[in-house]
Short mmCIF file of C-alpha atoms in Angstrom, two decimals:
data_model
loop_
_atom_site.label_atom_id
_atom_site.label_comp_id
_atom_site.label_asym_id
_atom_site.label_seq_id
_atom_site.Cartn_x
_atom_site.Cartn_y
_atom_site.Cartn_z
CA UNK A 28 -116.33 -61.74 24.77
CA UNK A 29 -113.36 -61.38 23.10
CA UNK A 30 -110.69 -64.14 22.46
CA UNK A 31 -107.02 -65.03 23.18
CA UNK A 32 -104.76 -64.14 20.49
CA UNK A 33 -101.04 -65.06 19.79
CA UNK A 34 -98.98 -63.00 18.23
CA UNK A 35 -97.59 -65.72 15.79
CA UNK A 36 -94.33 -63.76 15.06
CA UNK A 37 -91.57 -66.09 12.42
CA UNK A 38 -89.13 -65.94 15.36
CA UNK A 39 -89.48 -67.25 18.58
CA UNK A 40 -88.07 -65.84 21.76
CA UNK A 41 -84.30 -66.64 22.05
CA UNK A 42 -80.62 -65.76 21.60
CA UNK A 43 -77.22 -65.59 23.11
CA UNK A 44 -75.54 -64.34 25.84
CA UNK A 45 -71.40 -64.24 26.94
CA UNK A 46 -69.32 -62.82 29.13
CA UNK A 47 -66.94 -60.16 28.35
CA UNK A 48 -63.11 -60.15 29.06
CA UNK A 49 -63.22 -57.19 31.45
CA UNK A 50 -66.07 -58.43 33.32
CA UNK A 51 -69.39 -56.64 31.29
CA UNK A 52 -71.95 -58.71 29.91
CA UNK A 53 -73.91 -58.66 26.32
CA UNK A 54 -77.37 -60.08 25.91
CA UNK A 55 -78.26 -60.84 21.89
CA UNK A 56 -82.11 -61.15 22.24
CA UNK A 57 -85.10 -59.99 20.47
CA UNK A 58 -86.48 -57.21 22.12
CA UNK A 59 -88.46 -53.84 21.95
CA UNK A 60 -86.69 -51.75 24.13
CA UNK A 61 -82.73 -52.55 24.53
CA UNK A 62 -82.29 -49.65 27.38
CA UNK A 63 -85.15 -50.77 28.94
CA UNK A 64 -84.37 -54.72 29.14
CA UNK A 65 -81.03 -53.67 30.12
CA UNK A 66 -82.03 -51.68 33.34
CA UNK A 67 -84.19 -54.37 34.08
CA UNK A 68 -81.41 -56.73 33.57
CA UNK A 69 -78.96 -54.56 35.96
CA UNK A 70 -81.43 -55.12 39.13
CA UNK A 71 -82.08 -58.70 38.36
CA UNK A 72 -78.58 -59.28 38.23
CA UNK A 73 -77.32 -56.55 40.73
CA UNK A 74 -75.04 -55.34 38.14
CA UNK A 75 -74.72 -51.83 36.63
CA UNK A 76 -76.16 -50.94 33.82
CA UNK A 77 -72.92 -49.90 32.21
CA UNK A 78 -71.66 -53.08 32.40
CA UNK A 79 -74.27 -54.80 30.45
CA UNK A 80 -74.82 -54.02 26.75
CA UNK A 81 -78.75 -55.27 24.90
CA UNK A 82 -78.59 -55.53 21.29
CA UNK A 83 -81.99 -56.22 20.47
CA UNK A 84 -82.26 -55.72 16.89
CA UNK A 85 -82.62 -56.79 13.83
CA UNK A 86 -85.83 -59.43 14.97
CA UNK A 87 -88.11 -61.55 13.48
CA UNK A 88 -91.45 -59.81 14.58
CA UNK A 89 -92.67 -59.04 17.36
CA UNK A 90 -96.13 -57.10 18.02
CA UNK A 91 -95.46 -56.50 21.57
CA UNK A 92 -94.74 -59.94 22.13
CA UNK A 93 -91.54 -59.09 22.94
CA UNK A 94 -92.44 -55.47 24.98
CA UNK A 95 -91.26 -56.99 28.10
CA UNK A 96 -87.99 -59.46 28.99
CA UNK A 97 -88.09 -63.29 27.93
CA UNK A 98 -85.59 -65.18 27.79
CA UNK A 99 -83.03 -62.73 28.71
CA UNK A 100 -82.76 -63.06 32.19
CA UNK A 101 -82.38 -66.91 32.06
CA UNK A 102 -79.64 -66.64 29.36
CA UNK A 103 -77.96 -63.84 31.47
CA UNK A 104 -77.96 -66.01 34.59
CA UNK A 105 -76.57 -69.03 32.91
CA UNK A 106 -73.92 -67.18 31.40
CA UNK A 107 -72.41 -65.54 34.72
CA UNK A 108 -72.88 -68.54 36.08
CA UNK A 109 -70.86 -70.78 33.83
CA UNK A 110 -68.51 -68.26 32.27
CA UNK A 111 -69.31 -69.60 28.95
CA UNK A 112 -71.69 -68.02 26.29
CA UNK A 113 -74.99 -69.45 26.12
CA UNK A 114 -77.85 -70.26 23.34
CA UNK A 115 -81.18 -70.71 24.38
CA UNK A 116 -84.25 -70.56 21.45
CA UNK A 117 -87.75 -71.62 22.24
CA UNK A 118 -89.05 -74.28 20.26
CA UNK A 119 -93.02 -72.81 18.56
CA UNK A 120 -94.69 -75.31 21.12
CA UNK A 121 -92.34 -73.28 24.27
CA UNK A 122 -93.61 -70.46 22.68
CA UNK A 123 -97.32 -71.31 22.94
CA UNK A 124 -97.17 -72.19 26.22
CA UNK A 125 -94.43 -69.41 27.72
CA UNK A 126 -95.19 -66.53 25.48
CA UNK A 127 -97.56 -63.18 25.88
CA UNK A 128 -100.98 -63.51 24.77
CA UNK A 129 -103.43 -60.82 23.82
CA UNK A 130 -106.06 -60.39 26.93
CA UNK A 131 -109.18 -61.87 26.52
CA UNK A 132 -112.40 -59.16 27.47
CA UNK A 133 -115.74 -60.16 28.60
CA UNK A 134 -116.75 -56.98 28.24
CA UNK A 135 -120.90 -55.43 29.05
CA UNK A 136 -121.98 -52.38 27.05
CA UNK A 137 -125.19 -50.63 27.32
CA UNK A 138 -124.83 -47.47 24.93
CA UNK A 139 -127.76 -45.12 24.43
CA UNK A 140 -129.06 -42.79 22.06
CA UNK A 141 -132.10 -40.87 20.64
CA UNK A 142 -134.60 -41.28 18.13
CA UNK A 143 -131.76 -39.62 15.62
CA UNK A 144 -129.33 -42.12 16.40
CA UNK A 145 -126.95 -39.45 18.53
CA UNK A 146 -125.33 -41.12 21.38
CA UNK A 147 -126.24 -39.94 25.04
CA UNK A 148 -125.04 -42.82 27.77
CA UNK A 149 -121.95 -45.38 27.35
CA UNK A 150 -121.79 -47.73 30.26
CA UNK A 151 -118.91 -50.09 30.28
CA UNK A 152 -118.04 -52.54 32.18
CA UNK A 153 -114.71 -55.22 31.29
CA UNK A 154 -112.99 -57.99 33.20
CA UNK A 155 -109.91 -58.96 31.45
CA UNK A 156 -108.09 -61.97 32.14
CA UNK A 157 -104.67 -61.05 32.64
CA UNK A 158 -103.24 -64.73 33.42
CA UNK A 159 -100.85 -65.82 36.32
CA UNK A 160 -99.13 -62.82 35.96
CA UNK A 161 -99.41 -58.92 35.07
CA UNK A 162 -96.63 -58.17 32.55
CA UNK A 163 -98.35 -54.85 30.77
CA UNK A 164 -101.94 -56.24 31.41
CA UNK A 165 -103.04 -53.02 33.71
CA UNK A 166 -101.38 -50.41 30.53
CA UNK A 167 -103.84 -51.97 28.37
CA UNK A 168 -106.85 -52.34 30.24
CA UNK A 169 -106.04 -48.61 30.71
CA UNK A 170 -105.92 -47.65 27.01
CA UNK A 171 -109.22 -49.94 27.15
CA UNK A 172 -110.95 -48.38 28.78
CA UNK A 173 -109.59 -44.71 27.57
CA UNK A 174 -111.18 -46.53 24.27
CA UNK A 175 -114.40 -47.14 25.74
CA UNK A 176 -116.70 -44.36 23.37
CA UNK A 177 -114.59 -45.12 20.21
CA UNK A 178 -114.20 -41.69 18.13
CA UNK A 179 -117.70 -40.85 19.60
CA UNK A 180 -118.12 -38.18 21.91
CA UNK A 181 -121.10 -39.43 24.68
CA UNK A 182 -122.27 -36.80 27.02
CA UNK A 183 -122.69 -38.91 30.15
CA UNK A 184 -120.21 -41.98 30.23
CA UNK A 185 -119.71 -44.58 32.97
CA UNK A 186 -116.55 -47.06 32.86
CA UNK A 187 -115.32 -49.99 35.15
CA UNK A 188 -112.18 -52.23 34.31
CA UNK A 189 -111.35 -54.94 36.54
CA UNK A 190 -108.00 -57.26 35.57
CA UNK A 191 -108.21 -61.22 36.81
CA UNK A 192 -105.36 -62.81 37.51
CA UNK A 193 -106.36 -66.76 36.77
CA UNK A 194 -104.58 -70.01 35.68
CA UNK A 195 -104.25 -69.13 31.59
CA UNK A 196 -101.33 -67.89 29.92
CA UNK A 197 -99.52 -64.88 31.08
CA UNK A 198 -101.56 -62.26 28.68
CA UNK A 199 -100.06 -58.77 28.22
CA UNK A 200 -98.86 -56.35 24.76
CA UNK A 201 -100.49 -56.84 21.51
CA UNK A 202 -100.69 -54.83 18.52
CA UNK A 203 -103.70 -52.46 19.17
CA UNK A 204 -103.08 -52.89 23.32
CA UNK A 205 -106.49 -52.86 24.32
CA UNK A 206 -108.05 -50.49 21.71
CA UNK A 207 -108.96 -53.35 19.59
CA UNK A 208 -110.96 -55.45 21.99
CA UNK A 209 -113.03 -51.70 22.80
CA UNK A 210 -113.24 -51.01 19.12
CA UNK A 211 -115.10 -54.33 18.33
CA UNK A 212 -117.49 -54.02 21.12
CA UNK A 213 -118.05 -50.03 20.52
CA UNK A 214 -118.64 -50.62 16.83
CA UNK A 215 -121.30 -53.67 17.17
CA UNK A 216 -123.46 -51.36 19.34
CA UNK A 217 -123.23 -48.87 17.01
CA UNK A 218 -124.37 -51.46 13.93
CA UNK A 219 -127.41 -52.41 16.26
CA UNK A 220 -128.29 -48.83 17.08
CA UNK A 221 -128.12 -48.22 13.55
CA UNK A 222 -130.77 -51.21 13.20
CA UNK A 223 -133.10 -50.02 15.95
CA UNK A 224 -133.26 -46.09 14.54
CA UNK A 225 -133.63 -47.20 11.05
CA UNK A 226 -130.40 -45.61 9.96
CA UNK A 227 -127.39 -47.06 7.32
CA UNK A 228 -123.94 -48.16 9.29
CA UNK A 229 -122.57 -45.05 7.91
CA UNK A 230 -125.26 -42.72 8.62
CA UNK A 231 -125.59 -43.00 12.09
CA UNK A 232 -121.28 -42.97 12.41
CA UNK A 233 -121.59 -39.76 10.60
CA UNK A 234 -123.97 -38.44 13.02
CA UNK A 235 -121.89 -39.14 15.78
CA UNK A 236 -118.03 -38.50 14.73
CA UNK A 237 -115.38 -36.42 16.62
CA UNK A 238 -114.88 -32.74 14.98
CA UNK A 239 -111.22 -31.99 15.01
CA UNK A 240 -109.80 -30.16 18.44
CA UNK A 241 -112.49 -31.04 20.36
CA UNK A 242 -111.13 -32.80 23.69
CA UNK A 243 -110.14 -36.34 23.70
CA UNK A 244 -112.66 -38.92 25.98
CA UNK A 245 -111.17 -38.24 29.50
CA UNK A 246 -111.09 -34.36 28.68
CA UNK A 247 -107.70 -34.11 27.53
CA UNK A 248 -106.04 -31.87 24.46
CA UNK A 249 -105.68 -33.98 21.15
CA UNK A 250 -103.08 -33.43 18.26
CA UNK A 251 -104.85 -31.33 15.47
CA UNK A 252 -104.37 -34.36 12.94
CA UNK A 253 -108.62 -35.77 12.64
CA UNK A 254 -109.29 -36.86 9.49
CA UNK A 255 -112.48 -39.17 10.35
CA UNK A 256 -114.89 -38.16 8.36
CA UNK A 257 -112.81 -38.26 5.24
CA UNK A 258 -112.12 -41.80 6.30
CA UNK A 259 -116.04 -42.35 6.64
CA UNK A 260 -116.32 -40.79 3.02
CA UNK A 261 -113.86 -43.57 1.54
CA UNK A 262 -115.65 -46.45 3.23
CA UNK A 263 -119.35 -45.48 2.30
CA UNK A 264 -117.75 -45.41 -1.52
CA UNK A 265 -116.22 -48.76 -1.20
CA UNK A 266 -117.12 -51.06 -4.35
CA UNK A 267 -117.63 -54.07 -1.28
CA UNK A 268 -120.99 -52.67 -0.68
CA UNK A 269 -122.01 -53.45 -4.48
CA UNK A 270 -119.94 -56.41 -4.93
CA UNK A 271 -121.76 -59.98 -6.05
CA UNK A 272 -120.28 -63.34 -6.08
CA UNK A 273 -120.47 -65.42 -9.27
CA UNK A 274 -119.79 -68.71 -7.50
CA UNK A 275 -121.95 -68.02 -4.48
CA UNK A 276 -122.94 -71.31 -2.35
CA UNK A 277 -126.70 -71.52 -2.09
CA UNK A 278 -126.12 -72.50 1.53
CA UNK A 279 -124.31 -69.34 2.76
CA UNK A 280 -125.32 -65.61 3.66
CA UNK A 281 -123.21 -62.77 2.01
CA UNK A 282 -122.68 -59.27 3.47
CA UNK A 283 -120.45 -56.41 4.43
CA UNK A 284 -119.51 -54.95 7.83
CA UNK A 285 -117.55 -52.06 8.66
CA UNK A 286 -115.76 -50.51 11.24
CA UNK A 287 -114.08 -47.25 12.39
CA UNK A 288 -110.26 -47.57 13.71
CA UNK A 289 -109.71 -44.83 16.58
CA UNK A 290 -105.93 -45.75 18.62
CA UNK A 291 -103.80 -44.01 20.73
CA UNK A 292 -100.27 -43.78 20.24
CA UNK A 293 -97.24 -42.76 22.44
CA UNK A 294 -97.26 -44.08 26.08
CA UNK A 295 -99.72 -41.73 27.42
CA UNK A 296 -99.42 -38.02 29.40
CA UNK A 297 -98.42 -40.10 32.62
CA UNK A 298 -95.51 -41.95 31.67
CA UNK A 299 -91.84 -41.12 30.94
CA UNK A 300 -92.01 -41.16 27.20
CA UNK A 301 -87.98 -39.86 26.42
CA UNK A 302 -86.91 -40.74 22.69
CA UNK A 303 -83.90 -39.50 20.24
CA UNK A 304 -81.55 -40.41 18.13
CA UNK A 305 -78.11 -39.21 16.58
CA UNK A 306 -76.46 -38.73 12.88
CA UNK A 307 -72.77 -38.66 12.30
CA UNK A 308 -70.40 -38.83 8.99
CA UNK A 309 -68.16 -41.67 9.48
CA UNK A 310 -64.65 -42.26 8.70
CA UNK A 311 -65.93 -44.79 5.50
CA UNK A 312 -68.02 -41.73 4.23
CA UNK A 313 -71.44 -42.90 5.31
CA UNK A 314 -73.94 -40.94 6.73
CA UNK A 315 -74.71 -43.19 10.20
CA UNK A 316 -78.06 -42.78 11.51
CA UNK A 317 -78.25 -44.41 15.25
CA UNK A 318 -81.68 -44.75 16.87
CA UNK A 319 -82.38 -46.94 19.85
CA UNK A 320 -85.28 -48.83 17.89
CA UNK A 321 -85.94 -52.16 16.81
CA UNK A 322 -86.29 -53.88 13.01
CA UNK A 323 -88.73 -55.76 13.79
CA UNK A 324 -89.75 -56.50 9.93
CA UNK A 325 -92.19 -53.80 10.49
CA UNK A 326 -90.04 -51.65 7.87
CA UNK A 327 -87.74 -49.26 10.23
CA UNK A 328 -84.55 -49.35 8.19
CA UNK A 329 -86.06 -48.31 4.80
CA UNK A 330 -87.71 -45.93 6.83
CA UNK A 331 -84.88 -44.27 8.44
CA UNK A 332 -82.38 -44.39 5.20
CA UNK A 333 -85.76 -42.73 2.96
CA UNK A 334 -86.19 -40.04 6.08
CA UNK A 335 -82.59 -39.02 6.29
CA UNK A 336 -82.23 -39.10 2.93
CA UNK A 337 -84.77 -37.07 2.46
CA UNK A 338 -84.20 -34.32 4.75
CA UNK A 339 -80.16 -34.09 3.81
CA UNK A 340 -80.73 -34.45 -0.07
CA UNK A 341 -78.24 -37.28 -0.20
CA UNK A 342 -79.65 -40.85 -1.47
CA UNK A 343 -80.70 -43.85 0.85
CA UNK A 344 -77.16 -46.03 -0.11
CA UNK A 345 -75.30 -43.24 1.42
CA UNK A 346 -77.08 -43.78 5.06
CA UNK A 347 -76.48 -46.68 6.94
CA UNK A 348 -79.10 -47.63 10.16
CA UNK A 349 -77.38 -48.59 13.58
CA UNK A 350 -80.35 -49.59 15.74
CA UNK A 351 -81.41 -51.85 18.66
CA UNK A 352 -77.64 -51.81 20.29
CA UNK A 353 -77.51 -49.63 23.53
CA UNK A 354 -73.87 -49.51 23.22
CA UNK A 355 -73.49 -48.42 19.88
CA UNK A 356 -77.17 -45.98 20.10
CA UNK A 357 -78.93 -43.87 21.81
CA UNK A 358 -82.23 -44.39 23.72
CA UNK A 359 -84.81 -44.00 21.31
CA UNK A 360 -87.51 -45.23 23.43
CA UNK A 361 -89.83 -48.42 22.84
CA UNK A 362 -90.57 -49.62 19.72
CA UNK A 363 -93.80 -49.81 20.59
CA UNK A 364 -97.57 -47.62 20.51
CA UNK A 365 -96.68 -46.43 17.25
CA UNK A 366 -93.75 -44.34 18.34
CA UNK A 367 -91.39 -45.65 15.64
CA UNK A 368 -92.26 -43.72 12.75
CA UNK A 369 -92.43 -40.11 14.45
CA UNK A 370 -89.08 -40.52 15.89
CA UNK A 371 -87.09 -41.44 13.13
CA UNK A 372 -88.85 -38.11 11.16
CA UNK A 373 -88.25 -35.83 14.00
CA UNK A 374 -84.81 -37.01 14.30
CA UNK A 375 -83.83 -36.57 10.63
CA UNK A 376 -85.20 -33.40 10.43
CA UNK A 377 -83.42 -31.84 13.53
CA UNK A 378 -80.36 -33.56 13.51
CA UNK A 379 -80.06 -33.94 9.67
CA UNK A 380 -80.35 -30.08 9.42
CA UNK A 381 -77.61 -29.69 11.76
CA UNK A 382 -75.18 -32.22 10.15
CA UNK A 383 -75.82 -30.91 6.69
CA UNK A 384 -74.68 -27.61 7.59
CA UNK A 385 -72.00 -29.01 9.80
CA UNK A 386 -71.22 -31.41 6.52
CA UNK A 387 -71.53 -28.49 3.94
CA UNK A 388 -69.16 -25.91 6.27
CA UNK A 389 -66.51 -28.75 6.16
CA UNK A 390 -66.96 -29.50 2.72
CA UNK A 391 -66.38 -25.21 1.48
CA UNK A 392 -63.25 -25.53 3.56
CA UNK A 393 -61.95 -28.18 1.66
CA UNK A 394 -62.77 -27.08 -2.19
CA UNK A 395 -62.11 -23.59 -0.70
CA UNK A 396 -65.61 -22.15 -1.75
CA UNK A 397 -68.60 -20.54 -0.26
CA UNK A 398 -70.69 -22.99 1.52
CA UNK A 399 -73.31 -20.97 0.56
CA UNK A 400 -72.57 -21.84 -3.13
CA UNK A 401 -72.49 -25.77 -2.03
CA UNK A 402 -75.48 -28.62 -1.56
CA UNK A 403 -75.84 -31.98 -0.47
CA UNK A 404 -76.02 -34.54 -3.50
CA UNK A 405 -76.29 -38.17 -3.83
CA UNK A 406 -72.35 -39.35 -3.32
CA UNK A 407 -71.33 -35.92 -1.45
CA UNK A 408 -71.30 -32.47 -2.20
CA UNK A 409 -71.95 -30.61 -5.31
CA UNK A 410 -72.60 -27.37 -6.77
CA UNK A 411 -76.04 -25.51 -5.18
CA UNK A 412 -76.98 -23.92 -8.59
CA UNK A 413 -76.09 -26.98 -10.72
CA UNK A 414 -78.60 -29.85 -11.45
CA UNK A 415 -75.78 -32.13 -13.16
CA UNK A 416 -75.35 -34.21 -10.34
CA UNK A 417 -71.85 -34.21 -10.27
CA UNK A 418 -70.15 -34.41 -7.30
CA UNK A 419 -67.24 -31.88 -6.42
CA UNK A 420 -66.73 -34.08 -3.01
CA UNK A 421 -67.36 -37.33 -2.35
CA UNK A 422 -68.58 -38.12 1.45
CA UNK A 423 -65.63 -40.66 1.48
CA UNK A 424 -63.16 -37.70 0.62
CA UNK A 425 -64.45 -35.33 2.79
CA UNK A 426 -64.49 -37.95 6.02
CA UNK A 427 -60.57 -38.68 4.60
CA UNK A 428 -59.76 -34.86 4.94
CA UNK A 429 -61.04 -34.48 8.80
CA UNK A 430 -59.65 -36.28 11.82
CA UNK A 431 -62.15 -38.63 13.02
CA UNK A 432 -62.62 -36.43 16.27
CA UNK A 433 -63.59 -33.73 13.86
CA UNK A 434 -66.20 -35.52 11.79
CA UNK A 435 -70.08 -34.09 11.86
CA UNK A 436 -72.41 -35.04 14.55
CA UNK A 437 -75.56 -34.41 15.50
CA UNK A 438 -77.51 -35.69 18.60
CA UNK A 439 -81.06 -34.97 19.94
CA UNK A 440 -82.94 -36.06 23.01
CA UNK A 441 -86.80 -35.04 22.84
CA UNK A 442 -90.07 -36.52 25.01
CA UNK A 443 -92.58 -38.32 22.57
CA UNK A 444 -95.30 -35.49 22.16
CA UNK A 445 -97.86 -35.76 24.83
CA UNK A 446 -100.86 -33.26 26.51
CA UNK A 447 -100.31 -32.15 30.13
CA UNK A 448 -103.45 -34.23 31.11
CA UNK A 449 -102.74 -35.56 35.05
CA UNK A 450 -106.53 -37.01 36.20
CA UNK A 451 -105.36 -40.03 34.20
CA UNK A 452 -103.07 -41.39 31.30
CA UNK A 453 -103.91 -39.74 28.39
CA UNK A 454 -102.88 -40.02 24.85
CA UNK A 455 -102.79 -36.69 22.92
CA UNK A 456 -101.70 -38.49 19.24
CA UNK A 457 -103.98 -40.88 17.53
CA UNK A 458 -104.21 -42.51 14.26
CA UNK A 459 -107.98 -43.10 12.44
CA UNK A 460 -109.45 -44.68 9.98
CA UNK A 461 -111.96 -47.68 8.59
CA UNK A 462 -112.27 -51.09 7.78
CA UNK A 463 -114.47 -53.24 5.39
CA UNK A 464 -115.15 -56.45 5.61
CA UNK A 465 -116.92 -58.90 2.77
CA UNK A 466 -117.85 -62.24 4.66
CA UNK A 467 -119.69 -65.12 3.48
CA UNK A 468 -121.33 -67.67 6.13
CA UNK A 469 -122.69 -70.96 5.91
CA UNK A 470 -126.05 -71.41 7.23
CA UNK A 471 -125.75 -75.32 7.84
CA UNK A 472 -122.00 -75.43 8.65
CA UNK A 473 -120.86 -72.44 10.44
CA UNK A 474 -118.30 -71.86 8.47
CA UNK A 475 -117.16 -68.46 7.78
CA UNK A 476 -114.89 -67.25 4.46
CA UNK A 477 -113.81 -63.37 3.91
CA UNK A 478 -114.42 -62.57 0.93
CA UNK A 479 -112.56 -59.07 0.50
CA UNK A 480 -111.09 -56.59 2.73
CA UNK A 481 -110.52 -53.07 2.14
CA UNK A 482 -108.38 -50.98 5.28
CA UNK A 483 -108.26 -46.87 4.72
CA UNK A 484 -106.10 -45.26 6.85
CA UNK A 485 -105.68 -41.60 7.61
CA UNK A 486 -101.54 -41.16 6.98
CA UNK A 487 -99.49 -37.81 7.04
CA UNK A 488 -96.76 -37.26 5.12
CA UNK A 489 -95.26 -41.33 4.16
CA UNK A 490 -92.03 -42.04 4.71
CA UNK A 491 -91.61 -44.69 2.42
CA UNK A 492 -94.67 -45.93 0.48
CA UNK A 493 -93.73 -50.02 0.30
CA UNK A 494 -93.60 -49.96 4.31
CA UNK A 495 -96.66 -48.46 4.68
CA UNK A 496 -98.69 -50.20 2.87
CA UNK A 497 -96.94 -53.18 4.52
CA UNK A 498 -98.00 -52.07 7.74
CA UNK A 499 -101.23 -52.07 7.01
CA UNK A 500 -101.58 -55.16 5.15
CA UNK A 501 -100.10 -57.13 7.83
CA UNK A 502 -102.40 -55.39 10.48
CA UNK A 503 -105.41 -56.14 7.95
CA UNK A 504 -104.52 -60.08 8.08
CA UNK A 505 -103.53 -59.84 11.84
CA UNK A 506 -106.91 -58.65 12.12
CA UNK A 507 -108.25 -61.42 10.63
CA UNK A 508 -106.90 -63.60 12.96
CA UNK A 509 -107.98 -61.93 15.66
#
């Protein structure tokens, strides 16, 4: 059984909303998805969509607390109503009460294996209480139950997911969406297998891990990007297996569990999964980078100033973020299933190739050279050959010498990579790795104190190092909670 969980995020559910002198509307809320709040705010309100504009972003966390409409529709209502803006924040105890929850799982496993410790039968069954209402409940009992082997491939698997609608808070999106609650159950019957065939926690994971390209658990093509065993590797070196406590109560038990992470990411083969983004030079000299995402703290600004930067060979002051306003940007998708950090990459890298040579071709007009001969710099432009630094053009000049019709541009609409699985929704990207943990508890009192953690994820390329390794400590002590 696994428990209720709340995402705890520093800002509750709330903002503003006022009418418009021509009639249009704009929400100010905390969302994950501007486009999509605002489409669902159009048939609420039997408006169009044009006439409403979402700015969801910059927020104060969210974790898929905030993956579906809150307070928005209230504050929208009031606001046509009285033709006055309106404020409405939940207090932390509103919050509690109103707010998503992460879906508790009863969940029965029988898994089965031979005297070698290789898995043969997986039988799952989970009832998930979903509370008075859906919200995304039935997506993640789905990408439960597409969870239900772990990164194990079993030869003969049985699954059943039922979703209870009961009398508890309305339970829905939470970091992990389903995997996690799988994960814990998969990797305690692997720890007892382990037991029974007189194999290490490591040894019998090692016997049983996915080999890169081979299908996905409902049979569908997975990205080439595996790098499980090497995470394996780095847990069964962890120092938390050695490690001794000097001030060790005589009354408590000390030891070390570990875990594999195995998650999907994207919105599955099944679902509309449309993302983009756009880059432009503007009239100040800036290089603007508009995505449809959310800040959520989770990092996304750095991120898109060091990936644009990056690809165009300018620094990250020159770039400036617009996100989360769907008047001002793009639809970029959710922020949401891990989707953040590949579109802000692919973006840069397609549309920052076509607005540096756009930039450049402007630029060798101006100082009347080859833009062959020319580069982007930090500042502007400078010489291709020359590693002085110095800048022949400044951004701000160049933007001065164009009309602002004329300035660079580059937009790009793209689906979020996915297989062409139909039986089912099917993830095709996922993201691996392991976890430690060094508990100590207390044989008289119950009590329970974590000692040490240790997380290794399996990254590509890192966008920007500090909000990484953010990411990952907050979903270490997130864990925790959970």
């Amino acid at each position: 059984i696994t428990s209720r969980q709340m995402h705890g995020f520093m800002e509750t559910e709330g903002g503003y909303a006022r009418p418009e002198a021509d009639g249009s509307l704009s929400v100010f809320v905390g969302g994950q998805h501007g486009a999509r709040d605002r489409l669902q705010l159009s048939r609420i309100l039997a408006m169009p969509e044009d006439a409403i504009r979402v700015v969801t972003s910059p927020t104060g966390g969210a974790f898929g607390g905030k993956d579906e409409l809150t307070v928005q529709p209230a504050l929208a209502l009031l606001a046509l109503k009285s033709g006055r803006p309106v404020r409405l924040q939940l207090s932390r105890a509103e919050s509690m009460l109103a707010g998503v929850k992460r879906n508790p799982m009863t969940i029965r496993m029988r898994t089965g294996c031979d005297a070698e410790g290789r898995l043969l039968v997986q039988e799952v069954d989970v009832l998930s209480d979903c509370g008075a209402y859906a919200s995304l409940s039935p997506g993640v009992l789905e990408t439960a139950m597409e969870h239900a082997a772990g990164p194990y491939p079993v030869a003969h698997v049985e699954t059943r997911g039922r979703l209870a609608y009961t009398n508890n808070g309305v339970c829905g999106a939470f970091r992990g969406f389903g995997a996690n609650q799988m994960t814990y159950a998969v990797e305690c019957q692997m720890d007892e297998l382990a037991r029974l065939c007189g194999l290490t926690p490591v040894e019998i994971r090692r016997r049983n891990l996915r080999r890169p390209g081979t299908p996905g658990f409902l049979g569908q093509q997975v990205a080439p990007s595996e790098r499980l065993v090497e995470m394996l590797d780095a847990a069964e070196s962890s120092p938390l297996w050695q490690a001794t406590e000097t001030d060790a109560d005589p009354d408590e038990v000390i030891g070390v569990g570990m875990a594999m992470n195995y998650q999907g990411n994207g919105l599955g083969s099944m679902v509309s999964d449309p993302a983009g983004g756009r880059l432009r030079l503007t009239e100040e000299g800036l290089i603007e980078a508009a995505y449809g995402l959310d800040e959520m703290g989770q990092g996304l600004h750095t991120s898109i100033r060091a990936a644009v930067a990056d690809q165009l060979g300018c620094s990250r002051d020159d770039v400036v973020p617009m996100t989360g306003d769907t008047m001002l940007a793009p639809d970029s998708g959710s922020t949401t299933a891990s989707r953040g950090g590949y579109v802000v990459w692919r973006v840069a890298r397609e549309a920052g190739a076509a607005l540096g040579a756009d930039i450049l071709a402007a630029a060798a007009v101006v100082l009347d050279r080859p833009a062959d001969d020319l580069k982007i710099i930090p500042g502007g432009i400078g010489e291709r050959l020359s590693n002085s630094g110095d800048v022949l053009l400044s951004f701000a000049d160049l933007a001065a010498s164009m009309l602002p019709e004329a300035l660079p541009v580059a937009e790009i609409a793209f689906e979020f990579p996915k297989n062409d699985y139909s039986a089912g929704n099917a993830r095709y990207i996922f993201a691996y790795g392991a976890c430690l943990a060094r508990v100590a508890v207390n044989r008289v009192t119950g009590m329970v104190r974590v000692l040490d953690l240790s997380q290794h994820t399996a990254a590509g390329p890192i966008i920007d190092v500090a909000a990484y390794l953010g990411q990952m400590e907050g979903g270490l002590v997130q864990g925790l909670g959970f």
